[in-house]
Coordinates of C-alpha atoms in Angstrom, one line a residue:
X1 CA -24.2 -19.5 -28.0
X2 CA -22.0 -17.2 -25.9
X3 CA -24.1 -14.1 -25.9
X4 CA -21.5 -12.0 -24.9
X5 CA -19.4 -12.9 -27.2
X6 CA -21.7 -12.6 -30.0
X7 CA -22.4 -9.0 -28.5
X8 CA -18.6 -7.9 -28.3
X9 CA -18.4 -8.5 -32.5
X10 CA -21.8 -7.1 -33.5
X11 CA -20.8 -3.3 -33.1
X12 CA -23.8 -2.2 -31.2
X13 CA -24.2 -0.7 -27.9
X14 CA -25.1 -3.0 -25.1
X15 CA -26.4 -2.3 -21.4
X16 CA -24.7 -3.5 -18.6
X17 CA -26.1 -3.4 -14.7
X18 CA -25.9 -1.4 -11.8
X19 CA -24.8 -1.5 -8.1
X20 CA -25.4 -4.9 -6.5
X21 CA -24.1 -3.2 -2.8
X22 CA -25.9 -0.3 -3.2
X23 CA -29.2 -1.8 -3.3
X24 CA -28.2 -4.8 -0.6
X25 CA -27.4 -1.7 1.8
X26 CA -30.9 -0.2 0.9
X27 CA -32.4 -3.4 1.8
X28 CA -31.2 -3.2 5.0
X29 CA -28.4 -5.8 4.8
X30 CA -25.5 -4.2 7.4
X31 CA -21.9 -3.2 5.7
X32 CA -20.1 -5.9 8.3
X33 CA -21.9 -8.7 6.5
X34 CA -19.7 -10.7 3.9
X35 CA -22.1 -9.5 0.8
X36 CA -20.3 -12.2 -1.7
X37 CA -21.7 -15.0 0.9
X38 CA -25.3 -13.8 0.6
X39 CA -25.6 -15.5 -3.0
X40 CA -25.6 -18.9 -0.5
X41 CA -27.4 -17.8 2.7
X42 CA -29.7 -15.4 0.8
X43 CA -30.0 -16.4 -2.8
X44 CA -33.7 -14.9 -3.2
X45 CA -32.4 -11.4 -2.1
X46 CA -29.1 -11.4 -4.7
X47 CA -31.9 -13.3 -7.3
X48 CA -34.3 -10.5 -6.6
X49 CA -31.7 -7.6 -7.5
X50 CA -30.5 -9.3 -10.5
X51 CA -34.4 -9.6 -12.0
X52 CA -34.9 -5.7 -11.4
X53 CA -31.9 -5.0 -13.4
X54 CA -33.1 -7.3 -16.0
X55 CA -36.7 -5.8 -16.0
X56 CA -34.7 -2.4 -16.3
X57 CA -33.2 -3.6 -19.6
X58 CA -29.6 -4.6 -18.4
X59 CA -28.5 -7.3 -21.1
X60 CA -25.6 -8.1 -19.0
X61 CA -25.7 -9.1 -15.2
X62 CA -22.4 -9.1 -13.3
X63 CA -22.2 -11.8 -10.4
X64 CA -22.0 -10.8 -7.0
X65 CA -18.8 -11.4 -6.3
X66 CA -17.0 -8.6 -6.5
X67 CA -15.3 -9.5 -3.4
X68 CA -15.3 -13.1 -3.5
X69 CA -11.5 -13.6 -3.4
X70 CA -9.7 -16.1 -0.8
X71 CA -7.7 -13.0 0.5
X72 CA -10.8 -10.9 1.1
X73 CA -13.1 -13.7 2.3
X74 CA -10.3 -14.9 4.9
X75 CA -11.5 -11.8 6.6
X76 CA -14.7 -13.8 7.5
X77 CA -13.2 -17.2 7.5
X78 CA -14.8 -17.9 4.4
X79 CA -11.6 -18.5 2.3
X80 CA -12.1 -22.3 2.1
X81 CA -15.2 -21.7 0.3
X82 CA -14.1 -19.2 -2.1
X83 CA -15.6 -21.9 -5.7
X84 CA -18.6 -22.5 -3.8
X85 CA -19.7 -18.9 -3.2
X86 CA -18.5 -17.8 -6.7
X87 CA -20.5 -21.0 -8.2
X88 CA -23.6 -19.8 -6.1
X89 CA -23.0 -16.3 -7.2
X90 CA -23.5 -17.3 -10.9
X91 CA -26.5 -19.6 -10.2
X92 CA -28.3 -16.5 -9.0
X93 CA -27.6 -14.6 -11.7
X94 CA -28.5 -17.1 -14.5
X95 CA -31.8 -18.0 -12.7
X96 CA -32.9 -14.4 -12.9
X97 CA -31.1 -14.0 -16.3
X98 CA -33.5 -16.7 -17.7
X99 CA -31.5 -16.5 -20.9
X100 CA -32.3 -13.2 -21.8
X101 CA -29.4 -11.4 -20.5
X102 CA -25.6 -12.8 -20.2
X103 CA -24.0 -13.5 -17.0
X104 CA -20.1 -12.4 -16.2
X105 CA -18.3 -13.3 -13.6
X106 CA -17.1 -9.9 -11.7
X107 CA -13.8 -9.8 -10.3
X108 CA -12.7 -7.0 -8.2
X109 CA -8.8 -6.4 -6.7
X110 CA -7.7 -8.8 -4.0
X111 CA -7.6 -6.0 -0.9
X112 CA -3.9 -6.2 -0.6
X113 CA -1.0 -4.8 -2.3
X114 CA 0.9 -7.1 -4.6
X115 CA 4.8 -6.7 -5.2
X116 CA 6.5 -4.4 -5.4
X117 CA 4.4 -2.2 -3.4
X118 CA 3.4 -4.9 -0.8
X119 CA 4.2 -8.6 0.5
X120 CA 2.1 -10.5 -1.8
X121 CA 4.0 -11.7 -4.9
X122 CA 2.9 -11.9 -7.9
X123 CA 2.7 -15.7 -8.2
X124 CA 0.4 -15.4 -5.2
X125 CA -2.0 -12.9 -6.6
X126 CA -2.2 -15.1 -9.7
X127 CA -3.2 -17.9 -7.8
X128 CA -5.9 -16.2 -5.7
X129 CA -7.3 -15.0 -8.7
X130 CA -7.1 -18.5 -10.4
X131 CA -9.3 -19.9 -7.7
X132 CA -12.3 -17.3 -8.0
X133 CA -12.3 -17.7 -11.8
X134 CA -12.7 -21.6 -11.3
X135 CA -15.6 -21.2 -9.1
X136 CA -17.2 -19.0 -11.4
X137 CA -16.3 -21.1 -14.4
X138 CA -17.8 -24.2 -12.6
X139 CA -21.1 -22.0 -12.4
X140 CA -21.5 -21.3 -16.0
X141 CA -20.6 -17.5 -16.7
X142 CA -20.3 -16.0 -20.3
X143 CA -17.3 -14.3 -19.7
X144 CA -15.2 -12.6 -17.0
X145 CA -15.4 -9.0 -16.0
X146 CA -12.2 -7.4 -13.7
X147 CA -13.6 -3.8 -12.5
X148 CA -12.3 -1.4 -10.0
X149 CA -8.9 -2.0 -10.7
X150 CA -6.1 0.4 -9.7
X151 CA -2.8 -1.2 -10.4
X152 CA -1.7 -2.6 -13.8
X153 CA 0.3 -5.3 -12.1
X154 CA -2.3 -6.7 -10.3
X155 CA -4.8 -6.5 -13.1
X156 CA -2.2 -8.3 -15.4
X157 CA -2.0 -10.9 -12.7
X158 CA -5.9 -11.6 -12.9
X159 CA -5.8 -11.8 -16.5
X160 CA -3.4 -14.3 -16.5
X161 CA -5.2 -16.4 -14.2
X162 CA -8.2 -16.0 -16.4
X163 CA -6.5 -17.0 -19.5
X164 CA -5.0 -20.0 -17.9
X165 CA -8.2 -20.9 -17.0
X166 CA -10.7 -20.2 -20.2
X167 CA -10.6 -18.6 -23.6
X168 CA -14.0 -17.0 -22.5
X169 CA -14.3 -13.3 -23.4
X170 CA -12.6 -10.8 -20.8
X171 CA -13.5 -7.4 -19.8
X172 CA -10.9 -5.2 -18.0
X173 CA -11.9 -2.2 -16.7
X174 CA -9.5 0.4 -14.5
X175 CA -10.5 2.9 -12.1
X176 CA -9.4 6.6 -12.5
X177 CA -9.7 10.0 -10.3
X178 CA -10.5 13.4 -11.1
X179 CA -7.2 13.7 -12.8
X180 CA -7.6 11.0 -15.3
X181 CA -5.1 9.0 -13.4
X182 CA -5.6 5.7 -11.4
X183 CA -5.2 6.1 -7.9
X184 CA -1.5 4.9 -8.1
X185 CA -0.9 7.6 -10.6
X186 CA -1.1 5.5 -13.6
X187 CA -2.1 8.2 -17.0
X188 CA -4.8 7.1 -19.0
X189 CA -3.3 6.7 -22.0
X190 CA -0.8 4.2 -20.3
X191 CA -3.6 1.9 -19.2
X192 CA -5.1 2.2 -22.4
X193 CA -1.8 1.0 -24.1
X194 CA -1.3 -1.9 -21.5
X195 CA -4.9 -3.0 -22.0
X196 CA -4.3 -3.3 -25.7
X197 CA -1.1 -4.9 -25.4
X198 CA -2.9 -7.4 -23.5
X199 CA -5.6 -8.1 -26.1
X200 CA -8.4 -8.5 -23.8
X201 CA -11.6 -8.4 -25.3
X202 CA -13.4 -5.5 -24.0
X203 CA -11.3 -2.5 -22.4
X204 CA -12.9 0.0 -19.8
X205 CA -13.5 2.0 -17.1
X206 CA -15.6 1.8 -13.9
X207 CA -16.2 3.1 -10.4
X208 CA -14.4 6.3 -8.3
X209 CA -15.8 9.2 -10.5
X210 CA -19.4 10.4 -11.9
X211 CA -19.7 10.4 -16.0
X212 CA -18.4 13.7 -16.5
X213 CA -14.7 12.8 -15.7
X214 CA -15.2 9.4 -16.9
X215 CA -16.3 11.2 -20.2
X216 CA -12.8 12.7 -20.8
X217 CA -10.9 9.2 -19.9
X218 CA -13.0 7.4 -22.7
X219 CA -12.3 9.8 -25.2
X220 CA -9.0 9.3 -24.7
X221 CA -8.7 5.8 -24.5
X222 CA -10.8 5.7 -27.7
X223 CA -8.0 6.9 -29.9
X224 CA -5.8 4.1 -28.4
X225 CA -7.8 0.7 -28.3
X226 CA -8.9 -1.1 -30.9
X227 CA -11.1 -3.4 -28.9
X228 CA -14.4 -2.2 -27.9
X229 CA -15.0 -0.1 -24.7
X230 CA -17.2 -0.2 -21.7
X231 CA -17.9 2.6 -19.2
X232 CA -19.7 2.1 -15.8
X233 CA -19.4 5.4 -13.9
X234 CA -20.7 6.0 -10.4
X235 CA -23.6 7.8 -9.8
X236 CA -21.5 10.8 -9.4
X237 CA -19.3 11.7 -6.2
X238 CA -20.6 10.8 -3.0
X239 CA -21.7 13.7 -0.6
X240 CA -22.1 13.3 2.8
X241 CA -25.9 13.8 4.0
X242 CA -26.4 13.4 7.7
X243 CA -23.4 10.9 8.4
X244 CA -24.3 8.7 5.0
X245 CA -22.6 8.6 1.6
X246 CA -25.2 9.8 -1.0
X247 CA -24.7 9.6 -4.8
X248 CA -26.5 12.6 -6.1
X249 CA -26.5 12.1 -10.0
X250 CA -30.2 11.7 -11.0
X251 CA -31.4 8.7 -13.4
X252 CA -31.8 11.3 -16.2
X253 CA -28.2 12.9 -15.8
X254 CA -26.7 9.4 -15.8
X255 CA -29.0 8.9 -19.2
X256 CA -27.7 11.9 -20.8
X257 CA -24.1 11.2 -20.3
X258 CA -24.6 7.6 -21.4
X259 CA -25.4 9.3 -24.9
X260 CA -22.2 10.9 -24.8
X261 CA -20.1 8.1 -23.5
X262 CA -21.2 5.9 -26.9
X263 CA -20.7 9.1 -28.7
X264 CA -17.1 8.9 -27.3
X265 CA -16.8 5.2 -28.2
X266 CA -18.1 3.4 -25.7
X267 CA -20.2 -0.1 -26.6
X268 CA -20.8 -1.5 -23.4
X269 CA -22.7 1.0 -20.5
X270 CA -24.0 0.8 -17.1
X271 CA -23.2 2.0 -14.1
X272 CA -21.3 1.2 -10.6
X273 CA -21.7 2.8 -7.0
X274 CA -24.8 4.5 -6.0
X275 CA -26.6 3.3 -9.6
X276 CA -30.2 1.8 -9.3
X277 CA -32.6 0.0 -11.6
X278 CA -34.0 3.5 -12.4
X279 CA -30.5 4.7 -13.6
X280 CA -30.2 1.5 -16.0
X281 CA -33.5 2.0 -17.4
X282 CA -32.7 5.8 -18.0
X283 CA -29.6 4.6 -19.7
X284 CA -31.7 2.0 -21.6
X285 CA -34.3 4.5 -23.1
X286 CA -31.7 7.0 -23.8
X287 CA -29.2 5.3 -26.0
X288 CA -31.8 2.6 -27.4
X289 CA -31.0 3.9 -31.1
X290 CA -27.7 4.7 -30.8
X291 CA -24.7 3.4 -32.0
X292 CA -20.9 4.1 -31.2
X293 CA -19.0 6.6 -33.5
X294 CA -17.8 5.2 -36.8
X295 CA -15.2 2.9 -37.8
X296 CA -12.0 3.1 -35.6
X297 CA -9.2 4.9 -37.0
X298 CA -6.1 3.5 -35.4
X299 CA -3.6 5.8 -34.1
X300 CA 0.0 5.2 -32.8
X301 CA 0.0 4.0 -28.9
X302 CA 1.6 6.5 -26.8
X303 CA 5.4 6.2 -26.4
X304 CA 6.7 5.2 -23.1
X305 CA 7.2 8.8 -22.5
X306 CA 3.1 8.9 -21.5
X307 CA 4.6 7.5 -18.5
X308 CA 8.0 8.7 -17.8
X309 CA 10.8 7.0 -18.6
X310 CA 13.0 6.7 -15.4
X311 CA 16.3 8.4 -15.0
X312 CA 19.4 7.6 -13.2
X313 CA 19.2 8.4 -9.6
X314 CA 21.7 11.0 -7.8
X315 CA 24.7 9.4 -6.6
X316 CA 24.1 9.0 -2.9
X317 CA 27.1 10.6 -1.9
X318 CA 25.6 13.9 -3.4
X319 CA 22.8 13.6 -1.6
X320 CA 23.5 14.0 2.0
X321 CA 26.5 14.1 4.7
X322 CA 25.3 10.8 5.3
X323 CA 25.1 9.4 1.8
X324 CA 28.5 10.5 1.6
X325 CA 30.0 9.0 4.7
X326 CA 28.0 5.7 3.9
X327 CA 29.6 5.4 0.3
X328 CA 33.1 6.4 1.7
X329 CA 32.6 3.7 4.0
X330 CA 33.3 6.1 7.0
X331 CA 32.0 5.3 10.7
X332 CA 28.9 7.0 11.6
X333 CA 27.4 8.1 14.7
X334 CA 23.3 9.2 15.3
X335 CA 21.4 9.1 18.4
X336 CA 17.3 9.4 18.8
X337 CA 15.2 12.4 19.1
X338 CA 11.5 12.1 20.3
X339 CA 9.5 14.8 18.7
X340 CA 7.8 17.1 21.2
X341 CA 4.5 16.8 22.9
X342 CA 2.7 19.8 21.5
X343 CA 4.1 22.2 19.2
X344 CA 7.1 23.8 21.4
X345 CA 10.4 22.4 19.9
X346 CA 12.6 24.2 22.7
X347 CA 13.5 21.2 24.6
X348 CA 13.8 19.0 21.2
X349 CA 16.4 21.6 19.6
X350 CA 18.5 21.9 22.9
X351 CA 19.1 17.8 23.1
X352 CA 20.2 18.2 19.4
X353 CA 22.2 20.9 20.0
X354 CA 24.0 18.9 22.7
X355 CA 24.4 16.1 20.2
X356 CA 25.9 18.6 17.5
X357 CA 28.3 19.8 19.8
X358 CA 29.3 16.3 21.1
X359 CA 30.3 15.5 17.2
X360 CA 27.4 13.2 16.5
X361 CA 27.0 13.0 12.5
X362 CA 22.9 12.6 12.7
X363 CA 19.9 12.4 15.2
X364 CA 17.2 9.7 14.1
X365 CA 13.4 11.5 14.2
X366 CA 11.1 9.3 15.7
X367 CA 8.2 8.8 13.8
X368 CA 5.9 8.9 17.5
X369 CA 2.2 9.0 16.0
X370 CA -0.8 8.9 17.8
X371 CA 0.2 10.5 21.0
X372 CA 0.0 14.3 20.5
X373 CA 3.4 14.8 19.3
X374 CA 4.8 16.8 16.2
X375 CA 5.2 15.0 13.3
X376 CA 8.6 13.5 12.7
X377 CA 9.2 15.4 8.9
X378 CA 8.1 18.5 10.7
X379 CA 10.4 18.2 13.3
X380 CA 13.1 17.2 11.5
X381 CA 12.9 20.1 9.4
X382 CA 13.1 22.3 12.7
X383 CA 16.2 20.4 13.5
X384 CA 17.8 21.1 10.2
X385 CA 17.0 24.9 10.5
X386 CA 17.8 25.6 13.8
X387 CA 20.8 23.6 14.8
X388 CA 22.1 22.3 11.3
X389 CA 22.8 18.8 12.2
X390 CA 21.6 16.6 9.6
X391 CA 18.0 14.3 10.6
X392 CA 17.2 11.1 9.6
X393 CA 13.0 10.8 9.4
X394 CA 12.1 7.7 10.7
X395 CA 9.1 7.3 8.2
X396 CA 6.3 5.0 9.1
X397 CA 4.0 3.4 6.8
X398 CA 1.4 2.6 9.7
X399 CA -1.5 4.9 9.9
X400 CA -1.1 6.2 6.3
X401 CA -2.1 5.1 2.8
X402 CA 0.2 5.2 -0.5
X403 CA -1.1 8.5 -1.6
X404 CA -0.8 10.2 1.6
X405 CA 3.0 9.1 1.7
X406 CA 3.9 10.1 -1.7
X407 CA 2.3 13.6 -0.3
X408 CA 4.3 13.4 2.5
X409 CA 8.0 12.6 1.1
X410 CA 7.6 15.2 -2.0
X411 CA 7.1 17.7 0.3
X412 CA 10.0 16.5 2.7
X413 CA 12.1 16.5 -0.8
X414 CA 11.0 20.0 -1.6
X415 CA 11.9 21.3 1.9
X416 CA 15.3 19.7 1.9
X417 CA 14.9 16.4 3.7
X418 CA 17.3 13.9 2.7
X419 CA 17.8 11.1 5.2
X420 CA 15.0 8.4 5.7
X421 CA 14.4 5.6 7.5
X422 CA 11.6 3.2 6.4
X423 CA 9.7 1.1 8.6
X424 CA 6.1 -0.6 8.4
X425 CA 5.2 0.0 12.2
X426 CA 3.7 -2.1 14.7
X427 CA 0.0 -1.7 15.6
X428 CA -0.3 1.3 17.7
X429 CA -1.9 1.4 21.1
X430 CA -3.3 5.1 20.1
X431 CA -3.3 6.6 24.0
X432 CA -5.8 8.3 24.9
X433 CA -7.3 8.1 21.2
X434 CA -9.2 4.9 21.9
X435 CA -11.8 5.1 18.8
X436 CA -8.5 5.2 16.3
X437 CA -7.5 2.3 14.6
X438 CA -4.2 1.6 12.7
X439 CA -4.1 1.5 9.2
X440 CA -1.6 -0.4 6.8
X441 CA -1.7 0.2 3.2
X442 CA 1.9 -0.7 1.9
X443 CA 4.3 -2.0 4.2
X444 CA 8.4 -0.9 4.0
X445 CA 9.2 -3.4 1.3
X446 CA 6.6 -1.3 -1.0
X447 CA 7.5 2.3 0.1
X448 CA 10.8 1.3 -0.7
X449 CA 10.2 0.4 -4.0
X450 CA 8.2 4.0 -4.3
X451 CA 10.9 6.0 -2.8
X452 CA 13.4 4.1 -5.3
X453 CA 11.2 5.1 -8.2
X454 CA 10.9 8.7 -7.1
X455 CA 14.5 9.0 -6.4
X456 CA 14.5 8.0 -10.5
X457 CA 12.2 10.6 -10.9
X458 CA 8.5 8.6 -11.5
X459 CA 5.8 7.7 -9.3
X460 CA 4.1 4.2 -8.8
X461 CA 2.1 4.7 -11.8
X462 CA 4.9 5.5 -14.1
X463 CA 4.4 9.3 -14.5
X464 CA 7.0 11.5 -14.5
X465 CA 7.3 13.9 -11.0
X466 CA 10.1 16.3 -12.7
X467 CA 12.9 16.4 -10.8
X468 CA 14.1 13.3 -9.0
X469 CA 14.1 13.0 -5.1
X470 CA 17.3 12.8 -3.5
X471 CA 16.4 10.4 -0.5
X472 CA 19.1 8.2 1.4
X473 CA 17.0 5.3 1.6
X474 CA 17.1 3.3 5.0
X475 CA 15.5 0.2 6.6
X476 CA 15.1 -1.2 9.7
X477 CA 16.7 -4.9 10.4
X478 CA 15.8 -7.2 13.0
X479 CA 18.5 -9.8 14.1
X480 CA 16.5 -10.8 17.0
X481 CA 13.0 -11.4 14.8
X482 CA 10.9 -14.2 16.0
X483 CA 10.8 -16.2 12.4
X484 CA 14.5 -15.4 11.2
X485 CA 14.0 -17.1 7.8
X486 CA 11.4 -14.8 6.8
X487 CA 13.2 -11.7 8.4
X488 CA 16.3 -12.6 5.9
X489 CA 13.7 -12.8 3.1
X490 CA 12.2 -9.3 3.9
X491 CA 15.7 -7.9 4.0
X492 CA 16.6 -9.4 0.6
X493 CA 13.2 -7.9 -0.9
X494 CA 14.1 -4.5 0.8
X495 CA 17.6 -4.2 -0.8
X496 CA 16.4 -5.4 -4.0
X497 CA 13.6 -2.7 -4.0
X498 CA 16.3 -0.2 -3.4
X499 CA 17.4 0.3 0.3
X500 CA 20.9 1.8 0.8
X501 CA 21.6 0.9 4.5
X502 CA 20.3 -0.7 7.2
X503 CA 19.7 0.2 10.8
X504 CA 19.1 -2.2 13.3
X505 CA 16.3 -2.3 16.1
X506 CA 18.9 -2.3 19.5
X507 CA 20.9 -5.1 20.1
X508 CA 21.6 -7.0 23.3
X509 CA 23.5 -10.2 22.0
X510 CA 26.0 -8.9 19.8
X511 CA 26.2 -12.9 18.3
X512 CA 22.6 -12.4 16.8
X513 CA 23.5 -9.6 14.9
X514 CA 26.6 -11.1 13.6
X515 CA 25.1 -14.3 12.5
X516 CA 22.2 -12.1 10.9
X517 CA 24.9 -10.2 8.9
X518 CA 26.9 -13.3 7.8
X519 CA 23.2 -14.8 6.6
X520 CA 22.4 -11.3 4.7
X521 CA 26.0 -11.1 3.6
X522 CA 24.6 -11.4 -0.5
X523 CA 23.0 -8.5 0.0
X524 CA 25.1 -6.8 2.1
X525 CA 24.2 -2.8 2.8
X526 CA 25.9 -0.5 5.0
X527 CA 25.0 -1.2 8.4
X528 CA 24.2 0.7 11.7
X529 CA 23.9 -1.2 14.9
X530 CA 21.3 0.3 17.2
X531 CA 22.2 0.1 20.8
X532 CA 20.3 1.5 24.1
X533 CA 21.2 1.5 27.7
X534 CA 19.2 -0.2 29.9
X535 CA 17.7 2.0 32.9
X536 CA 16.6 -1.0 35.5
X537 CA 15.5 -5.0 35.7
X538 CA 11.9 -3.7 35.0
X539 CA 12.8 -2.0 31.7
X540 CA 14.9 -5.1 30.4
X541 CA 11.6 -7.2 31.3
X542 CA 9.5 -5.0 29.5
X543 CA 11.8 -4.7 26.4
X544 CA 12.3 -8.8 26.4
X545 CA 8.8 -9.2 26.8
X546 CA 6.6 -6.6 25.0
X547 CA 8.6 -5.0 22.5
X548 CA 8.7 -7.2 19.2
X549 CA 11.7 -8.2 17.7
X550 CA 13.7 -7.3 20.9
X551 CA 15.7 -10.2 22.5
X552 CA 17.5 -9.8 25.9
X553 CA 19.9 -12.5 27.0
X554 CA 19.0 -14.0 30.5
X555 CA 23.0 -13.3 31.6
X556 CA 22.1 -9.4 30.7
X557 CA 19.2 -9.3 32.8
X558 CA 20.5 -11.2 35.8
X559 CA 23.4 -8.3 35.5
X560 CA 20.8 -5.6 36.0
X561 CA 19.2 -7.3 38.5
X562 CA 22.4 -7.7 40.6
X563 CA 23.1 -3.9 39.8
X564 CA 19.9 -3.1 40.9
X565 CA 20.1 -4.5 44.5
X566 CA 22.5 -1.9 45.2
X567 CA 20.5 1.2 44.1
X568 CA 18.4 2.6 40.8
X569 CA 21.9 5.0 40.0
X570 CA 23.9 1.4 39.9
X571 CA 21.4 0.0 37.6
X572 CA 21.5 2.8 35.3
X573 CA 25.6 2.6 35.2
X574 CA 25.3 -1.2 34.4
X575 CA 22.7 -0.3 31.3
X576 CA 25.3 2.2 30.1
X577 CA 28.1 -0.4 30.5
X578 CA 26.2 -3.1 28.9
X579 CA 25.5 -0.9 25.9
X580 CA 28.9 0.2 25.7
X581 CA 30.5 -3.3 25.5
X582 CA 27.6 -4.4 22.8
X583 CA 28.8 -1.6 20.8
X584 CA 32.6 -2.1 21.1
X585 CA 32.0 -6.1 20.1
X586 CA 30.4 -5.0 16.7
X587 CA 32.1 -2.1 16.0
X588 CA 34.3 -4.3 13.5
X589 CA 31.2 -5.9 11.9
X590 CA 29.0 -2.4 11.2
X591 CA 29.7 1.0 9.7
X592 CA 28.3 2.6 12.4
X593 CA 26.3 2.9 16.0
X594 CA 23.1 4.4 16.7
X595 CA 21.9 5.2 20.3
X596 CA 18.4 5.0 21.7
X597 CA 17.8 7.7 24.6
X598 CA 15.4 5.7 26.5
X599 CA 12.8 7.8 28.6
X600 CA 14.4 10.9 26.9
X601 CA 17.9 10.3 28.8
X602 CA 20.2 11.7 25.9
X603 CA 22.6 12.2 28.3
X604 CA 22.9 8.7 28.7
X605 CA 23.3 8.0 24.8
X606 CA 26.1 10.6 24.5
X607 CA 27.8 9.1 27.5
X608 CA 27.4 5.6 25.3
X609 CA 28.7 7.3 22.5
X610 CA 31.9 8.6 24.3
X611 CA 32.9 5.8 26.0
X612 CA 32.5 4.0 22.9
X613 CA 35.2 6.3 21.5
X614 CA 37.6 6.1 24.1
X615 CA 37.7 2.4 24.4
X616 CA 38.3 2.2 20.3
X617 CA 40.7 5.0 20.6

């Protein structure tokens, strides 16, 4: 007999367990250890935690497998043991339950963004989840629990994986923040409607917030879904006490709120981060005689307006001068501007004024993060205000999470910035900040999807942002990438995500770019070719050997070597000549020219543009 299936249908309240990781940490297991693998190497430890929850009154035990998917396990070199680790975790829980509690297989998010916000495809995600489900089924679970999901698409992939392997009960729990939305911005009503549509056996919430905030969200879900509800809040919001995160909600407080959650409609209650067997014991004592509220009266599901219907984006020619030139297929010129070190913009402004007087259409403001420089968005705003030239902001995904990016970009839109060039970003050397580490939450494909949605008036969670943004969305093309097949594939994904123009990395071999343009012709968008005057042989060798995506032909390096034998000034003249020749060779295949300014030599960038103009007449 399947206890979980029976309990789902009996209309009574049932107690779930609490945190596993909290107790393991308290018992001295360091956070750099793979907690999921402990079911194999330290089964007595895992079994002991489960037994404490059974003694506290938990009727449902979650396996120690929250992160036991092949993606997360690969960080420990354990992805090939996915099925084994999951099956071993079920054995630990089964031995502790001894028939008195049901055992459900806990599955958390993959830990990577899936399409459209990241490079992992939906089908790949389903495959990863299926491996974990298979391992849990081999161990003999009573059901599957998906918990702490923020992305509805990822949860849908997980549910699809489970349904493909078993008809056991499925509990699906999302996580919401203090505003009642998921971390991606999906409103509670929208996620509830989705779970209703997917016909999971139990729908609920867990993690992120304490019981007070979760109560509001459960009340909202209760008016939408017809299946039982579950609630596993954290023991409050953690506070930092002497460099440690401490969950402050007492067992008594959790017990009181458990009663309120049940009165709101929850039938499965327990705890998440920060909760212990004592919290579960108080929840059990507090709700022992309670039943959920009366018969469910179904109301109409929220219309899609709960998550705003996208609107048509503003025509690109109305967004900016750059957009107008792109749509009219007019020739475009831009030069590179590096934000200043410190906060004084005067030197940057002078370089931008020179470009403006030289007739350059736009200045491309680099995103030079990690070296004590002014941010790209702030620099662009100063340029736009003080000079009047139109900036193109290079916006790098590196070192920002998705929510931070959205906040940045909405602020940029509100301040009047319109032109973006989106790039994933390479791992940063971080200059003097040796303790800093790079952050990659989503890549340029994911951010292009985000921007495309913002231009239609919705955020990644489907909620309205009000007036749509008016960004002209650019992407980086790497015609000399080490893996050309993957680069072409990523280029296609970016265009499908909503990219409206491309800017290449610096080109030193025109034939490579022509070949790339031919291979991507079916997804063709306006392309600006980037060139860069070389300064010396050392400069050329550095770019060729140490900058990803840059390839300098041997004959170009040899030209620089011969010129340098006549002196440094001759090498610079030769570098300018090579850039001009490259630009002229590509002129009829691209819609514009961008010139980098090596070592801040904006005079050289303007020279290249001027000489190309002369040669092209």
